[in-house]
Amino acid sequence: MAEKKPSYAKINMLHGIVISSKVGSGKIGEIRIPELDNNFVVVGTRDIPGTNRVRVLDESIPLLTSSQISYLGQPILAMFGFDSESVQLKSKEIEIKIQDIDAEKGETDNRKPFEYSHGNLQTAIDAAGLLVLERNYHFSDPHERCNDITRITAEQEEDKLHIYTPTQWPSHVRDTVSEITTFPRKKIIIHKLPFYAPHDEMLINPSILASIAAIACLKGKCPVEIQSRIANKRPTIEISRKSWYYPDGRVQAEKILAKVNQGVAPFFSEEMGNQLIAGLVPLYPLEALEITIKIETDASRPAHFYGDLGYCEALSCTEAHYSVLAKMTGYSPAAWRIKYASETPEHNQVIRSEKYARLKEIINDTCLRCDFQRKNAAYEMQSQMRVKMSTFFNYSRGIGVACGAGISGFSTSCQKLPQQSVQVQLNPNNKVECNTSFYTTGSSSEIWKQIISEELNVEKDNISFATEEKELIDSGPSVLSANSGRMPFQIQKACMQVKEKRFLQPLPICETVISAKQSGKNNAMFYSNNWIAVALELEIDTVTLQPLVRNVWVTIATGRIFDDQSLKSKIRHTIVTTLREGGALLSSGKSFSIDIQIVGDGNQISSSFSSALKGVVTASFLSALEQALGSNIPNVPVSGDTILSTMRAKT
């Protein structure tokens, strides 16, 4: 069946916009809508036939509000008309009177903090001869990331409702539209449009806009298109870390407090706690560790996924912290890691990794390629001799190193997420159909095809994906590199189950694999077969006072490599994006380089390493920056003002 296209050219299509609150908190006293003819359709709370809640696991927010405003940018109503210009003009005549305005007011979240611990902290810190290192780390982004205008279309055709939208979670769009409109779920068809959402902008927002469009479509009895800029907000994460250690470099114990501000609704907070714990538990042995994670809310839009769910920030905090501790005990950060990184039951409880010896090998290899020991010693000496920075001499330079394990997907202990499934069906004539709600274009789908081809011994041309007209299986949200991390494992397992029945049972043979959910002390939250080591060299531009990254060296030990060039391109893109968002500039021309070395090991499918790569790049960036300035920079992203105030405080 040919794919159905949205009816952009239809004469009777309504075009709409959303009217949102311009304050963070308050009560709506009155909404005055101008007199409208039949060319306009207005959607408000009274037009919602079903629930007025957009649910995400066990949390929810209102779709529209007519009384209490909970966050800045909250949708109040939507207006539709036969041309966008008329809608824009008429919408300006809408008067919304708000009382008790308090832009800073937000709800207080009294939920129980997430906690993790091992050992007895008090007994451990009572040991004689211990020193203390205490640091604070702050990760935030004051600006919301907005994409270009996004268009979402709803059209009813006989007894079916067609939704055309870009989305990272098609099943959530369908479920939300059904709950809000009471339209039968099986009669709603989601047509996935292409998108670019590096900060997970298309995870929840399309469900909100699609539901509003669906209400207008059913009310106006004609196809509608809604236009809006979709914004996403990064959660603010503050981490306070206190370490007790011996003068010889051994770390005895740690106490960590993390505060996470998730805006008005703490979506995915339980999984965020797991991701943070995975990054905060170090690769290095401790007698005792206590971690407390507090979730906070305020009057801003929900903040949850932002290309990651906390593992990146937690890992960067851990690695940057231990680089400082290494220097305070007389080691270079690289030498300290090679000496103390080891397999521990505590780390295996959160991330079960393989071959810790490989970690030390790639740290050593990375440091040899960048001549880390010599540069680190030279920059340390330069930092100690410097009195103050000058625009004519005393270039401030630094080099940092960090390492970590790559993880992908949700933790095995995430019980609240719906089952994430994939289905493989072997049909006659060696035809194979794969059913998933994920997008089936791009490099990830080519990896899936290659796995199916090899496992079932079929040609790639004989492999197809289920069409949108068919009931697509729910593969969960496309986040945390699930399409390249979790999905290949599930497809491989489904193919193995099909092979067991092949030639024994009649065709078609269909197998569905659900992502593993486990609990208990013997099961790790995450599994990893990736190790990453990064070294980074920078200097401070003495005119702009901004960090200028000169060179980055990366070594990754992983499993099977499907496409070496594509993988290296993805690594470069991740590094450049992470540095720019962290406040770094890149040296122009040939003076900037990224040296990538990937070590594949056998045919085992590898877990993703995107989050870990972001974390270790940020950590090495912070370590190099601290060496260049001779002072701690606790905030990410870094700005020229931050560096200037740090220099002034030092003098």
Tab-separated table of N, CA, C and O in Angstrom, residues 420-427 432-436 448 451-457 465 473 475 486-502 505 508-516 605:
chain	number	residue	atom	x	y	z
A	420	GLN	N	8.867	-2.538	25.966
A	420	GLN	CA	9.481	-2.082	24.719
A	420	GLN	C	9.745	-3.314	23.853
A	420	GLN	O	10.594	-4.128	24.200
A	421	SER	N	9.010	-3.425	22.761
A	421	SER	CA	8.998	-4.672	22.003
A	421	SER	C	9.470	-4.479	20.568
A	421	SER	O	9.441	-3.375	20.022
A	422	VAL	N	9.873	-5.587	19.959
A	422	VAL	CA	10.156	-5.652	18.531
A	422	VAL	C	9.729	-7.032	18.053
A	422	VAL	O	9.798	-8.019	18.800
A	423	GLN	N	9.264	-7.099	16.815
A	423	GLN	CA	8.743	-8.357	16.284
A	423	GLN	C	9.407	-8.676	14.955
A	423	GLN	O	9.559	-7.793	14.100
A	424	VAL	N	9.809	-9.921	14.798
A	424	VAL	CA	10.407	-10.395	13.545
A	424	VAL	C	9.572	-11.570	13.035
A	424	VAL	O	9.321	-12.525	13.781
A	425	GLN	N	9.153	-11.489	11.781
A	425	GLN	CA	8.321	-12.543	11.195
A	425	GLN	C	8.963	-13.060	9.915
A	425	GLN	O	9.248	-12.295	8.991
A	426	LEU	N	9.190	-14.373	9.870
A	426	LEU	CA	9.732	-15.037	8.678
A	426	LEU	C	8.572	-15.562	7.842
A	426	LEU	O	7.777	-16.382	8.302
A	427	ASN	N	8.467	-15.062	6.630
A	427	ASN	CA	7.396	-15.432	5.713
A	427	ASN	C	7.907	-16.373	4.634
A	427	ASN	O	9.129	-16.592	4.506
A	432	VAL	N	11.209	-11.487	5.119
A	432	VAL	CA	11.191	-11.179	6.553
A	432	VAL	C	10.586	-9.800	6.759
A	432	VAL	O	10.929	-8.846	6.051
A	433	GLU	N	9.686	-9.713	7.724
A	433	GLU	CA	9.093	-8.423	8.086
A	433	GLU	C	9.425	-8.116	9.536
A	433	GLU	O	9.245	-8.964	10.412
A	434	CYS	N	9.914	-6.902	9.774
A	434	CYS	CA	10.246	-6.447	11.130
A	434	CYS	C	9.229	-5.386	11.539
A	434	CYS	O	8.993	-4.425	10.800
A	435	ASN	N	8.638	-5.561	12.702
A	435	ASN	CA	7.607	-4.647	13.192
A	435	ASN	C	8.146	-3.881	14.398
A	435	ASN	O	8.468	-4.472	15.424
A	436	THR	N	8.260	-2.558	14.253
A	436	THR	CA	8.711	-1.685	15.335
A	436	THR	C	8.131	-0.297	15.123
A	436	THR	O	7.872	0.108	13.986
A	448	TRP	N	20.038	-3.064	11.645
A	448	TRP	CA	19.014	-4.087	11.913
A	448	TRP	C	18.921	-5.074	10.757
A	448	TRP	O	18.851	-6.285	10.977
A	451	ILE	N	21.823	-7.507	10.724
A	451	ILE	CA	21.698	-8.549	11.751
A	451	ILE	C	20.701	-9.615	11.304
A	451	ILE	O	20.966	-10.818	11.405
A	452	ILE	N	19.553	-9.183	10.786
A	452	ILE	CA	18.531	-10.135	10.320
A	452	ILE	C	19.071	-10.973	9.166
A	452	ILE	O	18.870	-12.195	9.107
A	453	SER	N	19.764	-10.305	8.254
A	453	SER	CA	20.315	-11.009	7.093
A	453	SER	C	21.292	-12.101	7.516
A	453	SER	O	21.250	-13.226	7.001
A	454	GLU	N	22.151	-11.780	8.459
A	454	GLU	CA	23.163	-12.746	8.900
A	454	GLU	C	22.551	-13.867	9.739
A	454	GLU	O	22.917	-15.036	9.595
A	455	GLU	N	21.631	-13.520	10.612
A	455	GLU	CA	21.057	-14.521	11.509
A	455	GLU	C	20.137	-15.490	10.779
A	455	GLU	O	20.124	-16.692	11.070
A	456	LEU	N	19.339	-14.976	9.831
A	456	LEU	CA	18.363	-15.821	9.139
A	456	LEU	C	18.805	-16.214	7.740
A	456	LEU	O	18.069	-16.903	7.022
A	457	ASN	N	19.985	-15.751	7.332
A	457	ASN	CA	20.539	-16.104	6.025
A	457	ASN	C	19.577	-15.733	4.896
A	457	ASN	O	19.215	-16.554	4.045
A	465	PHE	N	9.870	-3.554	6.541
A	465	PHE	CA	9.339	-3.117	7.830
A	465	PHE	C	7.840	-2.910	7.707
A	465	PHE	O	7.333	-2.516	6.644
A	473	ILE	N	3.863	-2.370	16.590
A	473	ILE	CA	4.179	-2.778	17.948
A	473	ILE	C	4.859	-1.617	18.676
A	473	ILE	O	5.549	-0.798	18.057
A	475	SER	N	7.601	-0.024	20.550
A	475	SER	CA	9.018	-0.223	20.881
A	475	SER	C	9.516	0.769	21.920
A	475	SER	O	10.712	0.829	22.196
A	486	ARG	N	19.837	-0.723	22.380
A	486	ARG	CA	18.952	-1.802	22.822
A	486	ARG	C	18.355	-2.588	21.654
A	486	ARG	O	18.277	-3.823	21.701
A	487	MET	N	17.912	-1.885	20.616
A	487	MET	CA	17.181	-2.538	19.527
A	487	MET	C	17.972	-3.646	18.828
A	487	MET	O	17.418	-4.728	18.561
A	488	PRO	N	19.242	-3.478	18.492
A	488	PRO	CA	19.974	-4.581	17.846
A	488	PRO	C	20.001	-5.857	18.688
A	488	PRO	O	19.905	-6.965	18.142
A	489	PHE	N	20.113	-5.722	20.023
A	489	PHE	CA	20.089	-6.898	20.888
A	489	PHE	C	18.746	-7.627	20.762
A	489	PHE	O	18.698	-8.855	20.667
A	490	GLN	N	17.651	-6.847	20.792
A	490	GLN	CA	16.327	-7.451	20.730
A	490	GLN	C	16.076	-8.122	19.378
A	490	GLN	O	15.497	-9.211	19.313
A	491	ILE	N	16.504	-7.472	18.295
A	491	ILE	CA	16.320	-8.058	16.960
A	491	ILE	C	17.119	-9.346	16.824
A	491	ILE	O	16.637	-10.345	16.280
A	492	GLN	N	18.336	-9.334	17.332
A	492	GLN	CA	19.160	-10.543	17.266
A	492	GLN	C	18.504	-11.685	18.046
A	492	GLN	O	18.470	-12.836	17.583
A	493	LYS	N	17.959	-11.371	19.210
A	493	LYS	CA	17.313	-12.405	20.021
A	493	LYS	C	16.070	-12.946	19.327
A	493	LYS	O	15.807	-14.155	19.334
A	494	ALA	N	15.285	-12.039	18.705
A	494	ALA	CA	14.090	-12.481	17.974
A	494	ALA	C	14.470	-13.406	16.820
A	494	ALA	O	13.803	-14.422	16.571
A	495	CYS	N	15.538	-13.066	16.109
A	495	CYS	CA	15.998	-13.902	14.993
A	495	CYS	C	16.445	-15.287	15.482
A	495	CYS	O	16.174	-16.309	14.830
A	496	MET	N	17.102	-15.326	16.618
A	496	MET	CA	17.548	-16.613	17.175
A	496	MET	C	16.346	-17.479	17.543
A	496	MET	O	16.363	-18.705	17.354
A	497	GLN	N	15.277	-16.857	18.059
A	497	GLN	CA	14.075	-17.620	18.397
A	497	GLN	C	13.376	-18.128	17.138
A	497	GLN	O	12.824	-19.240	17.129
A	498	VAL	N	13.399	-17.321	16.076
A	498	VAL	CA	12.825	-17.766	14.805
A	498	VAL	C	13.624	-18.952	14.258
A	498	VAL	O	13.053	-19.939	13.758
A	499	LYS	N	14.949	-18.887	14.357
A	499	LYS	CA	15.808	-19.967	13.838
A	499	LYS	C	15.526	-21.302	14.526
A	499	LYS	O	15.596	-22.371	13.905
A	500	GLU	N	15.216	-21.224	15.829
A	500	GLU	CA	14.946	-22.458	16.568
A	500	GLU	C	13.707	-23.179	16.035
A	500	GLU	O	13.603	-24.406	16.113
A	501	LYS	N	12.747	-22.418	15.493
A	501	LYS	CA	11.498	-23.008	14.994
A	501	LYS	C	11.510	-23.220	13.485
A	501	LYS	O	10.608	-23.870	12.942
A	502	ARG	N	12.514	-22.673	12.821
A	502	ARG	CA	12.578	-22.785	11.368
A	502	ARG	C	12.748	-24.247	10.955
A	502	ARG	O	13.510	-24.998	11.602
A	505	GLN	N	8.385	-25.735	12.128
A	505	GLN	CA	7.015	-25.249	12.146
A	505	GLN	C	6.688	-24.615	10.805
A	505	GLN	O	7.572	-24.115	10.105
A	508	PRO	N	3.981	-18.565	8.322
A	508	PRO	CA	5.015	-17.678	8.874
A	508	PRO	C	5.346	-18.003	10.339
A	508	PRO	O	4.498	-18.494	11.077
A	509	ILE	N	6.566	-17.699	10.708
A	509	ILE	CA	7.014	-17.841	12.099
A	509	ILE	C	7.258	-16.438	12.648
A	509	ILE	O	8.042	-15.678	12.080
A	510	CYS	N	6.572	-16.110	13.700
A	510	CYS	CA	6.636	-14.748	14.253
A	510	CYS	C	7.109	-14.799	15.706
A	510	CYS	O	6.589	-15.591	16.503
A	511	GLU	N	8.093	-13.976	16.047
A	511	GLU	CA	8.610	-13.918	17.418
A	511	GLU	C	8.694	-12.466	17.869
A	511	GLU	O	9.144	-11.588	17.123
A	512	THR	N	8.256	-12.240	19.095
A	512	THR	CA	8.298	-10.910	19.701
A	512	THR	C	9.224	-10.941	20.905
A	512	THR	O	9.131	-11.851	21.739
A	513	VAL	N	10.106	-9.962	20.999
A	513	VAL	CA	11.048	-9.869	22.117
A	513	VAL	C	10.794	-8.575	22.867
A	513	VAL	O	10.722	-7.498	22.265
A	514	ILE	N	10.664	-8.701	24.164
A	514	ILE	CA	10.420	-7.551	25.040
A	514	ILE	C	11.700	-7.222	25.783
A	514	ILE	O	12.447	-8.121	26.188
A	515	SER	N	11.971	-5.940	25.963
A	515	SER	CA	13.184	-5.531	26.675
A	515	SER	C	13.151	-6.072	28.092
A	515	SER	O	12.106	-6.109	28.750
A	516	ALA	N	14.313	-6.488	28.565
A	516	ALA	CA	14.402	-7.135	29.876
A	516	ALA	C	14.152	-6.147	31.001
A	516	ALA	O	14.661	-5.032	30.994
A	605	ILE	N	27.447	-7.602	19.740
A	605	ILE	CA	26.828	-6.298	19.505
A	605	ILE	C	27.155	-5.381	20.669
A	605	ILE	O	27.039	-5.769	21.831
